[in-house]
């Protein structure tokens, strides 16, 4: 078997190419076997960008282990004649006839013995090309030299293509991870303003150096969020997002675009993103090298701006604008920006829809409750309602206070099983039925029975609980409390001395059986006694350890002795929400404090020390 050193070297070169992370790492594996070819005295490699700017030159002579390496940014417009098209191009020329304006390698090639040159130019990618040039003498087999040169170039091109492919795969993996993280971050909030701020923050600096988010409004784009890697530039970016007419006009035109647009150079003239050094640089650039230095210069990169429409469910919600001050190779592609914009648009749309739903639900909830409670000179009345469901379905809790013909006042509170439209319909039916009957003077037991009959006739699929408390002032200054319950949590009475007692109550749920009667329980209230009615959302609020708020409610209420009705209602609702680790039921409270005197005669001062002690 004949030993072929070139075949062995080529095999090693392919192996090295499969492992290389940059083309320059192949230099030793390429240059040495080429120099071992008979008649080859020198190898020179050059690297060019698409503007005929020489970026790199490496020369190695036979018998030497030390290459000459030149890193530069030399502009050589004459080299355009050598720039290859799609396939590698091999040329044979004489070293003496090389034009220095076209061949920067000439200074190395002329020094080599022999005087002939074999050069292969080849394209690496859309942005750049390269040349591998050999100085040979008359003894060289030019056909063999050309064959080896083109084989070496094939390895270099394959290596570069593989590096680019691996880089694209790595970037794609990073992009996918970023998109997944962006979705999680943006979807974790249903607040519109917070979602918009998250959209801007997620992209910087991973995607761009700055980001602006605008919503589409009838009167034009509305600025909502901006961020930048540099604090000073962020302030300028925010100002541009709010007030710059150039940007407003751009976004108004681009809002309906189907895809991302990129703007740079002259397209940014008159914008807040125009390069302020461009005019100075152009004036100062008296030769090509000065232009190159300014272009490359010390970390400065031309500004690029992209605008992507935020489109979700067939409508444009706004735009996201990215500002880049980085090398072209690090700019994201349109597909990635389109995916990011789509995810951001869906998150924003979800937040907007949630906000609309929240407004609608709260408005409906308000219409299911009394707009105000009666105002009397002997009763201090107040209520509190807290929505517990994060999905914002309409709850079934209700309350009301009714002045009756005999001078008494009737308090009612109830809870329809479940949530949603059907629960809301039964809530309206129950409250308005009880209110109408009680206003007409119907006693509480009869009113509950008639409501039960109405529910059965309507074939309601849900049951509900309710309690009616009738408060009738007596001649001796006390109040006769008559309580009638239909399976509802029993009310509590906070006495003037701070003791808390439970009002006896019972009765069957409403809407379960056809003919049901309800009995009343009676007891007395004295001035400064407070009656507290509530739904089970209060008592069933549960902390992480499993304890229900019901177990601490008497002590928490006792600590509110001397407080007015409004403070008691709001404090208990607030404490239950803070106590709650699980449970999403609404909380409704209705509080009546019997003063026996006009409000301007004064209340006992609240003892906030008792309240704070109860919270410990």
XYZ file of C-alpha atoms in Angstrom:
616
model
C 0.000 0.000 0.000
C 1.322 3.418 -0.982
C 1.357 5.907 1.869
C -0.392 9.112 0.765
C 0.544 11.920 3.190
C -2.025 14.270 1.665
C -4.884 11.757 2.102
C -3.909 11.270 5.744
C -3.640 15.030 6.253
C -7.016 15.572 4.585
C -8.584 12.937 6.841
C -7.168 14.677 9.917
C -8.415 18.001 8.555
C -11.986 16.700 8.249
C -11.806 15.358 11.795
C -10.556 18.718 13.087
C -13.286 20.523 11.141
C -15.996 18.471 12.826
C -14.755 19.618 16.230
C -13.768 23.215 15.493
C -15.697 26.062 17.075
C -14.173 28.639 14.695
C -12.599 28.400 11.263
C -9.335 29.989 12.417
C -8.705 26.895 14.546
C -8.139 24.905 11.316
C -5.226 27.063 10.202
C -2.428 24.717 11.329
C -4.209 21.658 9.900
C -4.647 23.448 6.541
C -1.382 25.319 6.117
C 1.082 22.571 7.069
C -0.035 19.902 4.543
C -0.358 22.502 1.786
C 3.221 23.659 2.480
C 4.293 20.020 2.351
C 3.089 19.859 -1.267
C 6.066 19.856 -3.661
C 6.743 23.273 -5.128
C 4.657 25.252 -2.556
C 6.654 27.845 -0.611
C 4.092 30.057 1.107
C 0.404 29.987 2.103
C -1.555 33.185 2.702
C -5.166 33.286 3.873
C -7.387 36.358 3.889
C -10.854 37.060 5.291
C -13.163 39.780 3.866
C -16.542 41.191 4.722
C -19.182 42.034 2.112
C -17.928 45.586 1.651
C -14.429 44.577 0.443
C -13.018 45.293 3.882
C -10.036 43.111 4.765
C -10.504 41.802 8.312
C -7.767 39.214 8.698
C -4.602 37.939 6.969
C -2.381 35.002 7.918
C 0.838 34.026 6.144
C 3.098 31.008 6.751
C 6.289 30.061 4.892
C 7.703 26.586 4.323
C 10.191 25.672 7.007
C 8.707 28.119 9.516
C 6.468 27.388 12.485
C 5.581 31.022 13.180
C 2.840 32.573 11.046
C 2.465 36.266 10.392
C -1.040 37.326 11.465
C -2.552 40.694 10.573
C -5.904 41.830 11.999
C -7.173 44.958 10.293
C -10.195 46.838 8.939
C -8.608 47.957 5.666
C -11.070 49.011 2.981
C -9.988 47.771 -0.465
C -12.679 48.536 -3.075
C -10.411 47.111 -5.787
C -10.767 43.658 -4.279
C -14.348 43.549 -5.584
C -12.996 41.937 -8.779
C -11.908 38.926 -6.720
C -15.118 38.490 -4.725
C -16.587 35.078 -5.678
C -20.186 34.315 -6.530
C -21.728 31.003 -5.553
C -18.832 28.587 -6.281
C -15.134 28.795 -5.393
C -12.944 30.395 -8.065
C -9.334 29.308 -8.780
C -6.898 31.725 -10.451
C -3.299 31.365 -11.627
C -1.299 34.602 -11.809
C 2.282 35.764 -11.706
C 3.434 37.326 -8.431
C 5.166 40.157 -10.260
C 1.893 41.282 -11.825
C -0.121 41.466 -8.600
C -1.888 44.778 -7.969
C -1.483 45.814 -4.333
C -4.914 47.506 -4.408
C -6.479 44.133 -5.203
C -4.068 41.692 -3.584
C -3.060 42.578 0.000
C -1.193 39.221 0.026
C 1.226 40.553 -2.601
C 3.837 41.637 -0.060
C 4.193 38.022 1.139
C 3.790 36.334 -2.244
C 6.476 38.381 -4.046
C 9.068 37.367 -1.456
C 8.532 33.670 -2.120
C 10.758 31.882 -4.685
C 9.228 30.765 -7.926
C 7.081 33.755 -8.820
C 3.758 31.957 -9.537
C 0.553 32.213 -7.544
C -2.424 29.849 -7.280
C -5.382 31.374 -5.434
C -8.862 30.122 -4.552
C -11.543 32.594 -3.465
C -14.689 31.261 -1.868
C -17.785 32.545 -0.107
C -18.268 31.731 3.561
C -21.746 33.231 3.992
C -23.865 36.134 2.791
C -21.790 38.623 4.761
C -18.255 37.595 3.870
C -15.783 35.692 1.735
C -12.216 34.438 1.966
C -9.176 33.546 -0.136
C -6.493 30.891 0.244
C -3.413 31.656 -1.896
C -0.233 29.632 -2.547
C 3.149 30.819 -3.817
C 4.617 28.046 -6.001
C 7.685 27.489 -8.160
C 8.111 25.899 -11.593
C 8.523 22.403 -10.124
C 4.983 22.365 -8.778
C 2.335 20.144 -10.373
C -0.249 22.890 -10.799
C -3.121 20.471 -11.356
C -2.275 18.651 -8.106
C -1.818 21.953 -6.297
C -5.212 23.189 -7.473
C -6.846 19.902 -6.480
C -5.402 20.039 -2.971
C -6.267 23.717 -2.639
C -9.906 23.174 -3.597
C -10.150 20.143 -1.289
C -8.847 22.245 1.599
C -11.348 24.975 0.738
C -14.173 22.404 0.742
C -13.220 21.467 4.298
C -13.066 25.133 5.368
C -16.477 25.897 3.850
C -18.015 22.757 5.402
C -16.480 23.673 8.763
C -17.839 27.218 8.585
C -21.266 25.956 7.507
C -21.305 23.500 10.413
C -20.291 26.215 12.871
C -23.071 28.468 11.581
C -25.572 25.615 11.780
C -24.579 24.764 15.341
C -24.735 28.442 16.194
C -28.215 28.698 14.705
C -29.317 25.624 16.639
C -27.880 27.046 19.845
C -29.573 30.390 19.212
C -32.794 28.601 18.336
C -32.598 26.696 21.607
C -31.877 29.916 23.482
C -34.700 31.661 21.619
C -37.116 28.846 22.449
C -36.097 28.998 26.099
C -36.526 32.778 26.085
C -39.954 32.505 24.438
C -41.033 29.899 26.993
C -39.809 32.047 29.871
C -41.457 35.102 28.309
C -44.771 33.264 28.100
C -44.539 32.208 31.741
C -43.620 35.695 32.884
C -46.273 37.466 30.824
C -49.017 34.934 31.559
C -48.376 35.106 35.310
C -50.096 38.484 35.549
C -53.612 39.521 34.588
C -52.977 43.158 35.367
C -52.755 45.135 32.120
C -50.078 47.619 33.217
C -47.963 44.934 34.869
C -48.189 42.702 31.781
C -47.079 45.550 29.523
C -44.101 46.320 31.758
C -43.146 42.635 31.764
C -43.222 42.561 27.953
C -40.654 45.375 27.826
C -38.431 43.998 30.606
C -38.244 40.426 29.281
C -36.746 41.492 25.965
C -33.914 43.617 27.385
C -31.040 42.842 27.132
C -31.622 39.299 25.810
C -33.283 40.445 22.580
C -32.446 44.131 22.245
C -30.801 47.040 24.034
C -34.101 48.900 24.430
C -37.815 48.238 24.090
C -40.962 50.336 23.793
C -44.547 49.113 24.066
C -47.531 51.083 22.729
C -51.231 50.286 22.715
C -53.389 51.166 19.738
C -55.998 53.781 20.593
C -58.484 55.661 18.456
C -56.485 58.858 18.760
C -53.155 57.165 18.005
C -50.517 54.987 19.709
C -50.479 55.278 23.498
C -47.128 54.818 25.251
C -47.297 52.367 28.146
C -43.821 50.987 28.905
C -40.126 51.313 28.056
C -36.852 49.879 29.258
C -33.181 50.144 28.264
C -29.940 48.623 29.470
C -28.636 52.140 30.227
C -30.544 54.299 32.718
C -29.869 57.573 30.912
C -30.956 56.134 27.580
C -34.068 54.672 29.193
C -35.175 58.162 30.175
C -34.662 59.358 26.617
C -36.495 56.291 25.330
C -39.459 56.978 27.604
C -39.573 60.597 26.451
C -39.507 59.495 22.808
C -42.218 56.948 23.457
C -44.507 59.593 24.942
C -43.933 62.647 22.797
C -41.848 62.066 19.662
C -43.911 62.873 16.517
C -41.604 60.856 14.227
C -42.121 57.718 16.309
C -45.865 58.326 16.635
C -46.183 58.635 12.848
C -44.102 55.489 12.311
C -46.185 53.429 14.726
C -49.422 54.714 13.246
C -48.246 53.509 9.811
C -46.776 50.251 11.017
C -49.588 49.164 13.333
C -51.374 47.304 10.551
C -48.259 45.640 9.107
C -48.370 41.879 9.007
C -44.732 41.411 9.985
C -41.755 43.043 11.645
C -39.943 45.847 9.829
C -36.291 46.802 10.404
C -35.057 50.386 10.011
C -31.473 51.626 9.969
C -29.223 54.244 8.416
C -31.043 56.912 6.394
C -34.419 55.399 7.321
C -33.840 56.718 10.864
C -33.064 60.301 9.818
C -35.130 62.731 11.875
C -35.872 60.095 14.479
C -34.812 59.983 18.135
C -32.707 56.939 17.161
C -30.588 58.651 14.495
C -26.834 58.251 15.063
C -25.605 61.677 16.284
C -22.040 60.801 15.275
C -22.920 59.990 11.660
C -22.523 63.526 10.262
C -19.321 64.162 12.195
C -17.915 60.843 11.094
C -18.729 61.504 7.456
C -17.006 64.884 7.598
C -13.952 63.538 9.330
C -13.572 60.526 7.059
C -11.050 61.801 4.532
C -9.988 58.357 3.399
C -11.262 54.801 3.410
C -9.303 53.714 6.470
C -10.803 56.536 8.542
C -14.269 55.464 7.448
C -13.530 51.886 8.471
C -12.217 52.919 11.853
C -15.277 54.991 12.552
C -17.536 52.170 11.454
C -15.808 49.563 13.555
C -15.008 51.781 16.351
C -14.469 50.875 19.824
C -17.773 49.205 20.588
C -19.951 51.539 18.553
C -22.502 49.901 16.272
C -25.064 51.575 14.028
C -28.521 51.759 15.585
C -31.177 49.434 14.183
C -34.863 49.712 15.092
C -37.506 47.043 14.579
C -41.270 47.468 14.924
C -43.530 44.445 15.409
C -47.328 44.593 15.531
C -49.008 43.132 18.613
C -51.757 41.130 16.948
C -54.131 38.797 18.798
C -57.450 37.236 17.850
C -57.646 39.090 14.566
C -57.022 42.593 15.870
C -54.001 44.824 16.383
C -53.525 45.778 20.033
C -50.433 47.924 19.544
C -46.758 47.649 18.704
C -43.498 46.635 20.324
C -40.420 48.573 19.202
C -36.912 47.232 19.780
C -33.755 49.336 19.620
C -30.459 47.569 18.857
C -26.913 48.816 19.274
C -25.076 45.579 18.609
C -23.383 43.725 15.725
C -25.612 42.673 12.854
C -24.939 39.005 13.605
C -26.643 39.398 16.998
C -29.884 40.847 15.653
C -32.894 38.540 16.052
C -34.675 37.342 12.936
C -38.225 38.241 11.945
C -39.614 34.803 12.832
C -38.409 35.097 16.423
C -39.724 38.638 16.807
C -43.053 37.613 15.293
C -43.362 34.739 17.794
C -42.411 36.986 20.711
C -44.874 39.672 19.579
C -47.657 37.092 19.205
C -47.100 35.773 22.715
C -46.939 39.288 24.105
C -50.124 40.237 22.249
C -52.001 37.233 23.631
C -50.831 38.027 27.165
C -51.869 41.664 26.765
C -55.199 40.673 25.216
C -55.874 38.249 28.064
C -55.108 40.986 30.567
C -57.381 43.438 28.722
C -60.200 40.875 28.520
C -59.737 40.068 32.191
C -59.936 43.744 33.051
C -63.128 44.111 30.997
C -64.599 41.037 32.634
C -63.564 42.248 36.063
C -65.261 45.595 35.452
C -68.401 43.893 34.151
C -68.535 41.393 37.034
C -67.995 44.058 39.675
C -70.656 46.225 38.042
C -73.104 43.309 38.023
C -72.171 42.469 41.601
C -72.897 46.047 42.633
C -76.343 45.870 41.005
C -77.099 42.708 42.973
C -76.426 44.589 46.227
C -78.145 47.685 47.626
C -76.605 50.940 46.480
C -76.874 52.261 50.038
C -78.176 51.232 53.426
C -80.939 53.112 55.265
C -79.837 56.042 57.398
C -81.539 56.314 60.803
C -80.843 58.270 63.959
C -80.722 55.156 66.172
C -78.864 52.644 64.024
C -75.288 52.656 62.842
C -75.379 50.407 59.770
C -72.557 49.294 57.484
C -71.658 46.456 55.148
C -68.598 45.008 53.430
C -68.258 42.778 50.381
C -65.012 41.177 49.181
C -64.811 39.148 45.953
C -62.784 36.005 46.594
C -62.806 34.247 43.219
C -59.748 35.121 41.080
C -61.655 34.041 37.955
C -64.212 36.725 38.729
C -67.424 34.774 38.291
C -70.341 36.582 39.904
C -70.805 35.360 43.453
C -74.051 34.440 45.184
C -73.676 36.421 48.425
C -76.214 39.173 49.098
C -77.412 41.429 51.888
C -79.925 44.234 52.460
C -81.512 46.374 55.159
C -85.225 47.240 55.016
C -87.192 49.825 57.008
C -90.557 48.280 57.898
C -93.975 49.953 58.338
C -93.982 49.334 62.119
C -90.734 51.275 62.634
C -88.550 48.189 62.936
C -85.645 47.435 60.630
C -85.051 44.074 58.963
C -81.558 42.914 58.100
C -81.125 40.076 55.656
C -78.095 38.225 54.350
C -77.828 35.142 52.188
C -75.618 32.954 50.028
C -76.563 31.141 46.831
C -74.650 27.913 46.196
C -72.066 28.314 43.437
C -71.070 31.156 41.159
C -71.813 32.447 37.698
C -74.857 33.624 35.772
C -77.342 31.208 37.357
C -76.158 32.085 40.845
C -76.468 35.772 39.986
C -80.046 35.274 38.770
C -81.050 33.493 41.992
C -79.263 36.157 44.043
C -81.359 38.876 42.422
C -84.542 36.844 42.865
C -83.850 36.088 46.522
C -82.867 39.602 47.601
C -85.667 41.402 45.781
C -88.306 38.864 46.907
C -87.310 39.151 50.554
C -86.975 42.928 50.361
C -90.430 43.353 48.814
C -92.128 41.079 51.348
C -90.356 42.636 54.327
C -91.123 46.177 53.168
C -94.804 45.207 53.039
C -94.696 44.078 56.654
C -94.552 40.328 56.084
C -92.936 38.556 59.023
C -89.524 36.985 58.453
C -90.677 33.333 58.681
C -93.440 33.839 56.121
C -91.072 35.759 53.822
C -88.558 32.904 53.847
C -91.316 30.323 53.223
C -92.644 32.269 50.253
C -89.128 32.628 48.838
C -88.661 28.873 49.221
C -91.942 28.262 47.360
C -90.861 30.626 44.561
C -87.540 28.793 44.185
C -89.316 25.442 43.968
C -91.759 26.786 41.384
C -88.877 28.113 39.310
C -87.242 24.671 39.631
C -83.998 26.282 40.633
C -81.114 23.842 40.481
C -79.265 25.563 43.317
C -80.076 25.976 46.977
C -79.343 28.976 49.137
C -79.042 29.934 52.774
C -80.380 33.113 54.357
C -81.054 34.729 57.685
C -83.437 37.598 58.472
C -82.978 39.607 61.664
C -85.773 42.003 62.658
C -84.813 44.768 65.070
C -87.712 46.466 66.876
C -86.922 49.297 69.347
C -88.752 48.991 72.670
C -90.057 51.628 75.064
C -87.422 50.761 77.682
C -84.580 51.648 75.269
C -83.738 48.091 74.322
C -84.255 46.346 71.003
C -86.193 43.140 70.419
C -84.095 40.994 68.072
C -86.048 38.337 66.148
C -83.884 36.026 64.075
C -85.186 33.604 61.463
C -82.654 31.413 59.648
C -82.698 29.071 56.681
C -79.518 27.058 57.176
C -77.309 30.151 57.368
C -74.322 30.677 59.719
C -75.697 32.154 62.976
C -75.146 35.903 63.555
C -72.972 37.140 66.399
C -73.770 39.822 68.984
C -70.977 42.002 70.345
C -72.160 43.360 73.673
C -71.163 46.744 74.982
C -68.970 45.078 77.621
C -66.944 43.209 74.967
C -68.523 39.771 75.310
C -69.553 37.954 72.153
C -72.497 35.564 71.868
C -73.989 33.529 69.057
C -77.629 34.022 68.098
C -79.543 30.758 68.123
C -80.805 29.862 64.663
C -81.629 26.867 62.505
C -83.961 26.008 59.659
C -83.737 24.143 56.399
C -81.958 25.394 53.307
C -84.077 27.277 50.799
C -84.957 25.563 47.520
C -84.693 21.955 48.752
C -88.237 20.950 49.849
C -91.652 22.284 48.832
C -93.408 23.172 52.081
C -91.122 24.466 54.783
C -91.883 26.738 57.733
C -89.354 28.842 59.604
C -89.418 29.849 63.270
C -87.940 32.924 64.919
C -85.681 33.208 67.942
C -85.872 36.325 70.111
C -83.487 38.115 72.431
C -82.696 41.662 73.566
C -80.084 44.196 72.534
C -79.107 47.170 74.624
C -77.435 50.433 73.525
C -73.924 49.902 72.181
C -74.668 46.246 71.330
C -73.710 45.293 67.773
C -75.270 42.615 65.575
C -72.958 41.047 62.964
C -74.363 39.004 60.076
C -72.002 37.309 57.617
C -71.691 34.627 54.957
C -69.566 31.495 55.275
C -66.760 33.056 53.214
C -65.766 34.783 56.479
C -65.791 31.773 58.779
C -64.400 29.283 56.255
C -61.278 31.283 55.408
C -58.513 28.863 56.316
C -54.864 29.423 57.113
C -52.009 27.180 55.972
C -52.148 25.095 59.152
C -55.808 24.213 58.544
C -57.339 26.521 61.162
C -60.576 28.220 60.112
C -61.192 31.896 60.788
C -64.369 30.790 62.579
C -62.241 29.672 65.538
C -60.713 33.125 66.040
C -63.711 35.197 64.979
C -65.198 35.764 68.495
C -61.871 37.053 69.819
C -61.303 39.247 66.755
C -64.810 40.690 67.105
C -64.409 41.274 70.843
C -61.249 43.281 70.132
C -63.367 45.672 68.042
C -65.525 46.714 71.017
C -66.428 50.380 70.832
C -65.816 50.619 67.070
C -68.450 51.906 64.689
C -70.200 49.568 62.270
C -68.062 50.531 59.274
C -64.814 49.799 61.090
C -66.097 46.440 62.327
C -67.266 45.351 58.855
C -64.099 46.402 57.037
C -61.741 45.141 59.733
C -63.256 41.655 59.896
C -63.243 41.330 56.087
C -59.635 42.511 55.910
C -58.519 40.186 58.696
C -60.199 37.190 57.055
C -58.481 37.876 53.727
C -55.099 38.214 55.456
C -55.781 35.038 57.452
C -56.816 33.033 54.395
C -54.298 30.746 52.728
C -56.962 28.654 50.972
C -60.574 29.208 50.017
C -61.923 31.549 47.369
C -65.441 32.282 48.552
C -66.793 35.819 48.673
C -67.104 37.512 52.032
C -70.213 39.547 52.890
C -70.796 41.269 56.227
C -73.721 43.340 57.482
C -73.248 45.132 60.795
C -75.893 46.975 62.860
C -74.951 48.862 66.021
C -77.804 49.965 68.279
C -77.000 53.361 69.773
C -80.406 54.290 71.137
C -79.254 57.865 70.563
C -78.627 60.114 67.547
C -75.149 59.625 66.043
C -74.030 63.141 67.023
C -74.239 62.218 70.692
C -71.014 60.263 70.239
C -69.867 56.651 70.245
C -67.589 54.872 72.621
C -64.034 55.523 71.383
C -62.621 52.465 69.577
C -60.047 50.622 71.638
C -57.511 49.793 68.921
C -55.243 48.208 71.490
C -57.761 45.397 71.940
C -57.915 44.876 68.172
C -54.122 44.702 67.842
C -53.900 42.275 70.753
C -56.445 39.972 69.103
C -54.365 39.823 65.928
C -51.344 38.424 67.752
